[in-house]
Short mmCIF file of C-alpha atoms in Angstrom, two decimals:
data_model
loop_
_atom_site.label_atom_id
_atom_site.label_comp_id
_atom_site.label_asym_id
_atom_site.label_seq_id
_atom_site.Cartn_x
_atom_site.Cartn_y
_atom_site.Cartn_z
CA UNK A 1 -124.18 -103.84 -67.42
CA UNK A 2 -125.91 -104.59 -64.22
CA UNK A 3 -129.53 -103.26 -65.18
CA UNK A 4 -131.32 -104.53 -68.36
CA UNK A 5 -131.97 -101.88 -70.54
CA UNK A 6 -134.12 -101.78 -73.76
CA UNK A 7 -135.23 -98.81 -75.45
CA UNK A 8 -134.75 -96.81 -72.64
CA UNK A 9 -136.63 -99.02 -69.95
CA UNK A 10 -136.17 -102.17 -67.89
CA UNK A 11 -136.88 -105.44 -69.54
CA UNK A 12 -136.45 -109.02 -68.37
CA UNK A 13 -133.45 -110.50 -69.61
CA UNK A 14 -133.86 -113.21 -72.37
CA UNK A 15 -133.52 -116.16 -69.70
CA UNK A 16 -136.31 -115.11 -67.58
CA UNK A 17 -139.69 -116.00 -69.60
CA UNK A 18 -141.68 -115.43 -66.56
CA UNK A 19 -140.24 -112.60 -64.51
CA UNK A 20 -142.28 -112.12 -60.46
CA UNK A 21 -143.25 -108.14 -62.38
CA UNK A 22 -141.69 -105.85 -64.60
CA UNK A 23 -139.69 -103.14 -62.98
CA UNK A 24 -140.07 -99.67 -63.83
CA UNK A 25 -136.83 -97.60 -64.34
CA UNK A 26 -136.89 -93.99 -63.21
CA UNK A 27 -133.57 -92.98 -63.67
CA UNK A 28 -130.81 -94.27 -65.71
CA UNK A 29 -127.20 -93.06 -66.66
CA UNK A 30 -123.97 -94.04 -67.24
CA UNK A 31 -120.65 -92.64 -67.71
CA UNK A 32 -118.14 -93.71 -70.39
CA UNK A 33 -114.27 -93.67 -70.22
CA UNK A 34 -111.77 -95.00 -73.37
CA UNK A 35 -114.70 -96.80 -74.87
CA UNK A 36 -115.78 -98.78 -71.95
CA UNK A 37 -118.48 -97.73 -69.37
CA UNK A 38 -117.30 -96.46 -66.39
CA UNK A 39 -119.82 -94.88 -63.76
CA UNK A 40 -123.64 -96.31 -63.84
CA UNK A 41 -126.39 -95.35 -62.05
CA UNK A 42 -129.74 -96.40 -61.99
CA UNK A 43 -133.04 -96.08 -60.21
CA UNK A 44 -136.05 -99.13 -60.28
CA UNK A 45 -139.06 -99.77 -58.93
CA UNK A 46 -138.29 -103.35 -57.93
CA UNK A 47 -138.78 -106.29 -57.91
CA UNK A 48 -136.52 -107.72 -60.31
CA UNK A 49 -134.10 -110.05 -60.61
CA UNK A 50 -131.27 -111.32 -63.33
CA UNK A 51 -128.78 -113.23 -64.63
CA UNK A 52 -125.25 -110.80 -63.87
CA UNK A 53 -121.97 -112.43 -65.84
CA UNK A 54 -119.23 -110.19 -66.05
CA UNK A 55 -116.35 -112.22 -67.99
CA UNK A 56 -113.22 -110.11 -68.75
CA UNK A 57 -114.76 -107.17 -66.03
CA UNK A 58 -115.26 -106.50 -62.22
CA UNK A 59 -117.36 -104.34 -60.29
CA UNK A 60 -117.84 -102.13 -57.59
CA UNK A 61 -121.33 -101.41 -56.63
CA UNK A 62 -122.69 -99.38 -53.79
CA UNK A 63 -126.62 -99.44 -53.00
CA UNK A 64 -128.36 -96.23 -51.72
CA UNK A 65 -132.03 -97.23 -51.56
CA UNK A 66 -132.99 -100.75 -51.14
CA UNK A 67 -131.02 -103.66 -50.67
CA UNK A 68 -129.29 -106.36 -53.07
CA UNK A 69 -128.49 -110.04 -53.26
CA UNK A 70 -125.67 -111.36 -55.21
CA UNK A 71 -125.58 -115.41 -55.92
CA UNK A 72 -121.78 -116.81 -56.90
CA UNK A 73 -121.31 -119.98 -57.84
CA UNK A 74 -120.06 -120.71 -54.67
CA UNK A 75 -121.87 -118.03 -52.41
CA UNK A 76 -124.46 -115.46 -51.75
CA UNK A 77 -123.97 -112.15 -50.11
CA UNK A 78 -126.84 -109.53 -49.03
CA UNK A 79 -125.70 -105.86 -49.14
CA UNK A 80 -127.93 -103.09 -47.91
CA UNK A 81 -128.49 -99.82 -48.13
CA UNK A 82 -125.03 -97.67 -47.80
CA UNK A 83 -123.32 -100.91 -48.05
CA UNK A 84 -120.96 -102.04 -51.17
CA UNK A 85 -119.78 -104.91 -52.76
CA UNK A 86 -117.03 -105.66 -54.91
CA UNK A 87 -117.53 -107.97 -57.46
CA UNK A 88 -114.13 -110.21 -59.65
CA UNK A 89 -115.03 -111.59 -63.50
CA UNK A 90 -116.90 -114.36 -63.03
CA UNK A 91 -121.08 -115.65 -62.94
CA UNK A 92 -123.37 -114.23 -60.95
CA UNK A 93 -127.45 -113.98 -60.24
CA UNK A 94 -128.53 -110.32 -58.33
CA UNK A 95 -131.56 -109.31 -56.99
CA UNK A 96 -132.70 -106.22 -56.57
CA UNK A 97 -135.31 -105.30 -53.89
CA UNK A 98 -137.15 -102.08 -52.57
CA UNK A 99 -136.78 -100.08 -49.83
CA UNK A 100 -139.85 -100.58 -47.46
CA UNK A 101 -140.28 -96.86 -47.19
CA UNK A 102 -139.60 -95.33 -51.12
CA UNK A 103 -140.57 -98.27 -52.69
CA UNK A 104 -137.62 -97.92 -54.71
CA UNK A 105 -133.63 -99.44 -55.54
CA UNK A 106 -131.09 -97.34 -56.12
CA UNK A 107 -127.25 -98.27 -57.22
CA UNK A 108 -124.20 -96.79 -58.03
CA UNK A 109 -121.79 -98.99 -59.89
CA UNK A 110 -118.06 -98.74 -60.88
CA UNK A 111 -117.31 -100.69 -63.98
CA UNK A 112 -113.31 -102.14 -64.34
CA UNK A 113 -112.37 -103.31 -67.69
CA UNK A 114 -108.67 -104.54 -68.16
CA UNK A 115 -108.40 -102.33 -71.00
CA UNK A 116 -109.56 -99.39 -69.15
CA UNK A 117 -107.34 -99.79 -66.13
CA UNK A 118 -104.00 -99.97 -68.44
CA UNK A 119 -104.75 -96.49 -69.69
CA UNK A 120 -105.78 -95.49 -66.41
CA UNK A 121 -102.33 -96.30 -65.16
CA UNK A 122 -100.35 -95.51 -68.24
CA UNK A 123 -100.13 -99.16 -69.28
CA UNK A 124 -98.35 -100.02 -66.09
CA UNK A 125 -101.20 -101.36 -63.54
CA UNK A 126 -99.69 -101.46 -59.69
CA UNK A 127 -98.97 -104.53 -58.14
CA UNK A 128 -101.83 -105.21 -56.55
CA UNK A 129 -104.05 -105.37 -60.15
CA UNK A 130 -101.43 -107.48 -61.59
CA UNK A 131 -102.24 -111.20 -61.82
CA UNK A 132 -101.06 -113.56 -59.16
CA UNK A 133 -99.74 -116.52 -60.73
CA UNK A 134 -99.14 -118.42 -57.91
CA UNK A 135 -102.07 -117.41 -56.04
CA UNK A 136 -105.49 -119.12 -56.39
CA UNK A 137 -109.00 -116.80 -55.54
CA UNK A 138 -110.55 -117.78 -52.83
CA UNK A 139 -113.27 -115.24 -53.30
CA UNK A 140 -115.57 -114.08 -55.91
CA UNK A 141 -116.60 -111.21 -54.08
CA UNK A 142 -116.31 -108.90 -50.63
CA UNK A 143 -118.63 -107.02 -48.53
CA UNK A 144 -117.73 -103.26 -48.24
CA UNK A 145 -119.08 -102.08 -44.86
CA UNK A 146 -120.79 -98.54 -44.54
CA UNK A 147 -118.19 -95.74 -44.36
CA UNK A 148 -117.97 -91.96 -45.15
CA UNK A 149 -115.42 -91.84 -47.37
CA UNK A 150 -117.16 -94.36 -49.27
CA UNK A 151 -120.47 -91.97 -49.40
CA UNK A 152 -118.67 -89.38 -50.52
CA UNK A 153 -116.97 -90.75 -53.02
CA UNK A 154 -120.64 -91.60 -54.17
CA UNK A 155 -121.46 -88.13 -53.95
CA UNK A 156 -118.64 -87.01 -56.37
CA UNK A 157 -119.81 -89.97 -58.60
CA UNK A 158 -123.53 -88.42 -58.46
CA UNK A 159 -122.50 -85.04 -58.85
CA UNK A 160 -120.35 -85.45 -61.80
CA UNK A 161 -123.76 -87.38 -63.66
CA UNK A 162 -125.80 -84.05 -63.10
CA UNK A 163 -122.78 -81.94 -64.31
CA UNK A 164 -121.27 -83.97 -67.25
CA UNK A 165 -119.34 -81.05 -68.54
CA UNK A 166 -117.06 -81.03 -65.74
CA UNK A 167 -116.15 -84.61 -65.71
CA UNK A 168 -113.29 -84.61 -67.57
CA UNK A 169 -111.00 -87.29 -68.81
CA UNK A 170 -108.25 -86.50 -66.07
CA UNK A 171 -110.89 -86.09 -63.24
CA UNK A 172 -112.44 -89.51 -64.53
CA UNK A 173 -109.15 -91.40 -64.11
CA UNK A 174 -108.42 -89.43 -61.16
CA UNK A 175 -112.00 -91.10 -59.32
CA UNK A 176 -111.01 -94.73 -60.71
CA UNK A 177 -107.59 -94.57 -59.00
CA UNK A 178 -109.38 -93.34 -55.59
CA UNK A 179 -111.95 -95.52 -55.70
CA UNK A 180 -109.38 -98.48 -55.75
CA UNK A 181 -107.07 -97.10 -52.68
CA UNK A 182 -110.15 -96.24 -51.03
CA UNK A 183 -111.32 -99.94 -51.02
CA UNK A 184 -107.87 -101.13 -49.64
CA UNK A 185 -108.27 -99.28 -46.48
CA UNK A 186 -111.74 -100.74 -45.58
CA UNK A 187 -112.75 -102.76 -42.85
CA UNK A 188 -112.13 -106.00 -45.20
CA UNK A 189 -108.68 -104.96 -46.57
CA UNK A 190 -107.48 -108.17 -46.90
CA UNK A 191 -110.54 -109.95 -49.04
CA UNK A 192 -110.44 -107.31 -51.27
CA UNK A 193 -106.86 -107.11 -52.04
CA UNK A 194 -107.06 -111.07 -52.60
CA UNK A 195 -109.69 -109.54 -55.14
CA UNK A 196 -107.66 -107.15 -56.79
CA UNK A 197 -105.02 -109.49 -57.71
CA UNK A 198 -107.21 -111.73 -59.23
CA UNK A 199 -109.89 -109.30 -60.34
CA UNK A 200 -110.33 -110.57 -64.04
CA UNK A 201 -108.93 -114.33 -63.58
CA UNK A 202 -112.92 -115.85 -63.40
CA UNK A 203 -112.48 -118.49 -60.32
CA UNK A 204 -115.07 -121.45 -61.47
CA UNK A 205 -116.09 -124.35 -59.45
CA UNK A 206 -117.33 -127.90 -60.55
CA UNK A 207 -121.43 -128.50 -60.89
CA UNK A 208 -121.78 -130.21 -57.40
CA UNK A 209 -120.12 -127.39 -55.67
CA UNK A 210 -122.21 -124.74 -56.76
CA UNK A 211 -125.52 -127.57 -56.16
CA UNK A 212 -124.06 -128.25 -52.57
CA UNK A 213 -123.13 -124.25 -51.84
CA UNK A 214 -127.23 -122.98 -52.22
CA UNK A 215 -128.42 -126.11 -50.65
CA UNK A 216 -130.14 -123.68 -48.14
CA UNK A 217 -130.19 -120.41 -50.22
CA UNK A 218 -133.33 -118.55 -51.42
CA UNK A 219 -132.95 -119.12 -54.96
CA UNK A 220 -134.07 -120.52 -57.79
CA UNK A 221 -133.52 -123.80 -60.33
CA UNK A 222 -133.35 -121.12 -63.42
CA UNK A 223 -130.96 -118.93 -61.37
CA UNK A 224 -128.69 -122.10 -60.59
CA UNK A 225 -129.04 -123.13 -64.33
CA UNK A 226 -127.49 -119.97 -65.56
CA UNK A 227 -124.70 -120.01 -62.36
CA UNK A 228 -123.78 -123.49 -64.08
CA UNK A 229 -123.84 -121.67 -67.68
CA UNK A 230 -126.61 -124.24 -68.30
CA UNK A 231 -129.98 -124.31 -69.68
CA UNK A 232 -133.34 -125.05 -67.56
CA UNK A 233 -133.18 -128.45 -69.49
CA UNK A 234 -129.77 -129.54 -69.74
CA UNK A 235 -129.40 -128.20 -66.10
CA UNK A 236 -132.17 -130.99 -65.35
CA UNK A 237 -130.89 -133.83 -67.07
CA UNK A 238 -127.26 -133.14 -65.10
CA UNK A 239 -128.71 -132.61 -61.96
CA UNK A 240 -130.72 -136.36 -62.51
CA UNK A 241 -127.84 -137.78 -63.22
CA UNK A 242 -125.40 -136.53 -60.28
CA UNK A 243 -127.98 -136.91 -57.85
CA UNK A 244 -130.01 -139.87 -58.78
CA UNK A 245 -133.24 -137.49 -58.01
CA UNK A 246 -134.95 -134.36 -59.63
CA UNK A 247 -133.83 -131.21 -58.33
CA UNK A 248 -136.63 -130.22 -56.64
CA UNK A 249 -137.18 -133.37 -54.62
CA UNK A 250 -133.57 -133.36 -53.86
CA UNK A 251 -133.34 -129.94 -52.35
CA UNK A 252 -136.91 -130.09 -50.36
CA UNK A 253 -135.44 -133.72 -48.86
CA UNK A 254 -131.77 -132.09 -48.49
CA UNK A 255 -133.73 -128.86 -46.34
CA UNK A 256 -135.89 -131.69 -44.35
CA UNK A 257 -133.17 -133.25 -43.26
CA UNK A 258 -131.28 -130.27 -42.35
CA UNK A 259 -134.11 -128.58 -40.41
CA UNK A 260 -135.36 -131.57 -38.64
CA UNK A 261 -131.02 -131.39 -37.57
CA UNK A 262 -131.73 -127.72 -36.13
CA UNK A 263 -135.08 -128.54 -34.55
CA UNK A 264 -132.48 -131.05 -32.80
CA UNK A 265 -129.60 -128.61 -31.63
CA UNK A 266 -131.21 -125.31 -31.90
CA UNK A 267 -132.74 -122.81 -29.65
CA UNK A 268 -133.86 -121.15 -33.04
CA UNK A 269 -137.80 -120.46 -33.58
CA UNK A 270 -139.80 -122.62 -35.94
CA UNK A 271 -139.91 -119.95 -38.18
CA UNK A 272 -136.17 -118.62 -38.53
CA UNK A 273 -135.17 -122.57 -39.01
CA UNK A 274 -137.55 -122.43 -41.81
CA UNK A 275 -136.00 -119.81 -43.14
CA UNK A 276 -132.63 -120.65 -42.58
CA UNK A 277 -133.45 -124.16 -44.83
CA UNK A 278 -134.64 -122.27 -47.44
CA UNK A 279 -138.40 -122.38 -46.90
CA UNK A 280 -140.31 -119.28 -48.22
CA UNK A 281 -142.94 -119.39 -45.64
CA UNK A 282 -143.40 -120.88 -42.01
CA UNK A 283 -146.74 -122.34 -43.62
CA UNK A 284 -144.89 -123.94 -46.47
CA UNK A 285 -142.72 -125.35 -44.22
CA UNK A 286 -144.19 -126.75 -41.64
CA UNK A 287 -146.93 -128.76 -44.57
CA UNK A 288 -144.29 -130.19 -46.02
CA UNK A 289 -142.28 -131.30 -42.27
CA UNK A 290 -145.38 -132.77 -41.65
CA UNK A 291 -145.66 -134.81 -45.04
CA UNK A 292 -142.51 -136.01 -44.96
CA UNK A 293 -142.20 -137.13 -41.25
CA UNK A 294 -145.73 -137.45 -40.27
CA UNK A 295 -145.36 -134.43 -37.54
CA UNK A 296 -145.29 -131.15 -37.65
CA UNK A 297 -142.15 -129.25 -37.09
CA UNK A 298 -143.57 -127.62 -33.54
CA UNK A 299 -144.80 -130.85 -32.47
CA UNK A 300 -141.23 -132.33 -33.30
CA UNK A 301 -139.71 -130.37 -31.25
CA UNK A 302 -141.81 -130.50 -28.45
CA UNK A 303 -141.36 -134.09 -28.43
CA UNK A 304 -138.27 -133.95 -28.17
CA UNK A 305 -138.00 -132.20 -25.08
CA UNK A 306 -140.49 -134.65 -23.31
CA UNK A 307 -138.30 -137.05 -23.84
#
């Protein structure tokens, strides 16, 4: 289930003791097929964000207000409004966040359980959903680019949740199957069929890999905790004794080093380097540049250039 739900609103999830607000849901339904949810939809008021593991599932979901950030263990990808993503078993963090303009974050989500599918296909999946033995995943997950048949396949999806009496069993299995061959003639074809034949074989990575792959991302220490299926302390002590250095002092030096490196080669403003590093504010940034190397970032570069 992508959005917490408790008693019929939003709630943190149990990892997060100290969640940035509580969102307010203002719409929230789902759609069940053969035991196993099938269609979701939801509307927040972000922001909000959450611990997403899907073991034995995938995912597609499509965002029509807002925009959304999924964290793999290995990645991060940043869908927007009309934009999808499709999503194999395996860890993730998401984020939800508003739309400047509604103030709201809206999603449509297709659910894929393993069980579902066989009935779906008569207990004979097509090639493409069937486990590749000798293939490894690359990916975890794949950007689906804006399209119209993709909106109106959201359409159908939104109709049939105001008019539940007319979706059906066969029409329900009829919109899984489309959904599917609609994703293997999108702009990124190829990713997502490497997807599909892996989608519930969970692709894991070692602890440095998923350290070394958010070096520069926006998130968290409690987000990459529960990417390494750790908790906030044991994720600590491992991180100590891999790197020789708390996290937090190794990431700030690790994002020093690496914008000082762009202040070197880049035409780049102050400000997007900070944010490219991982800095949450120009001001943040540039205090600790200056702490670290005894200049500030602007200066830097500007001494660079005299010489």
């Amino acid at each position: 289930m992508l959005f917490w739900l408790e008693g019929g609103g939003l709630r943190p999830p149990p990892s997060i003791k100290n969640p940035t607000a509580i969102p307010m849901i203002k719409d929230y339904k789902r759609i069940d097929l053969f035991g196993h949810m099938l269609f979701e939809k939801a509307t927040i008021i972000p922001p909000f964000r959450a611990p997403n593991p899907m073991q034995g599932e995938a995912c597609f979901l499509h965002i029509r207000e807002g925009s959304y950030t999924s964290f793999s263990q290995e990645d991060s990808l940043h869908i927007t409004a009309k934009q999808s993503v499709l999503l194999k078993c395996g860890n993730y963090v998401g984020r939800m966040i508003a739309d400047d303009h509604s103030g709201t974050y809206q999603a449509v989500a297709v659910h894929f359980h393993p069980d579902l599918l066989k009935k779906v296909y008569r207990n004979s999946l097509p090639g493409f959903l069937v486990h590749q033995k000798n293939k490894v995943p690359q990916f975890n997950m794949a950007l689906v680019q804006a399209s119209t048949a993709i909106d109106k396949y959201v359409d159908d999806i939104l109709f049939y949740f105001e008019n539940r009496h007319l979706a059906h069993e066969e029409i329900l299995i009829l919109k899984t199957k489309e959904i599917i061959l609609l994703l293997l003639q999108t702009q990124n074809a190829p990713r997502i069929l490497q997807i599909l034949e892996n989608l519930f074989t969970e692709r894991t990575v070692d602890f440095k890999t998923t350290i070394e792959s958010h070096l520069f991302s926006d998130i968290s220490l409690q987000e990459l905790a529960q990417l390494t299926h750790l908790s906030m302390s044991s994720f600590k002590r491992k991180f100590k004794d891999t790197y020789g250095l708390p996290p937090s002092q190794y990431f700030l030096t690790q994002r020093l080093k690496h914008s000082r490196e762009l202040l070197t080669v880049s035409e780049a403003s102050v400000g997007e380097i900070a944010f490219q590093c991982g800095f949450k504010t120009i001001h943040h940034f540039s205090k600790k540049f200056k702490a670290h190397f005894g200049i500030p970032p602007s200066q830097y570069r500007l001494s660079l250039r005299d010489k």
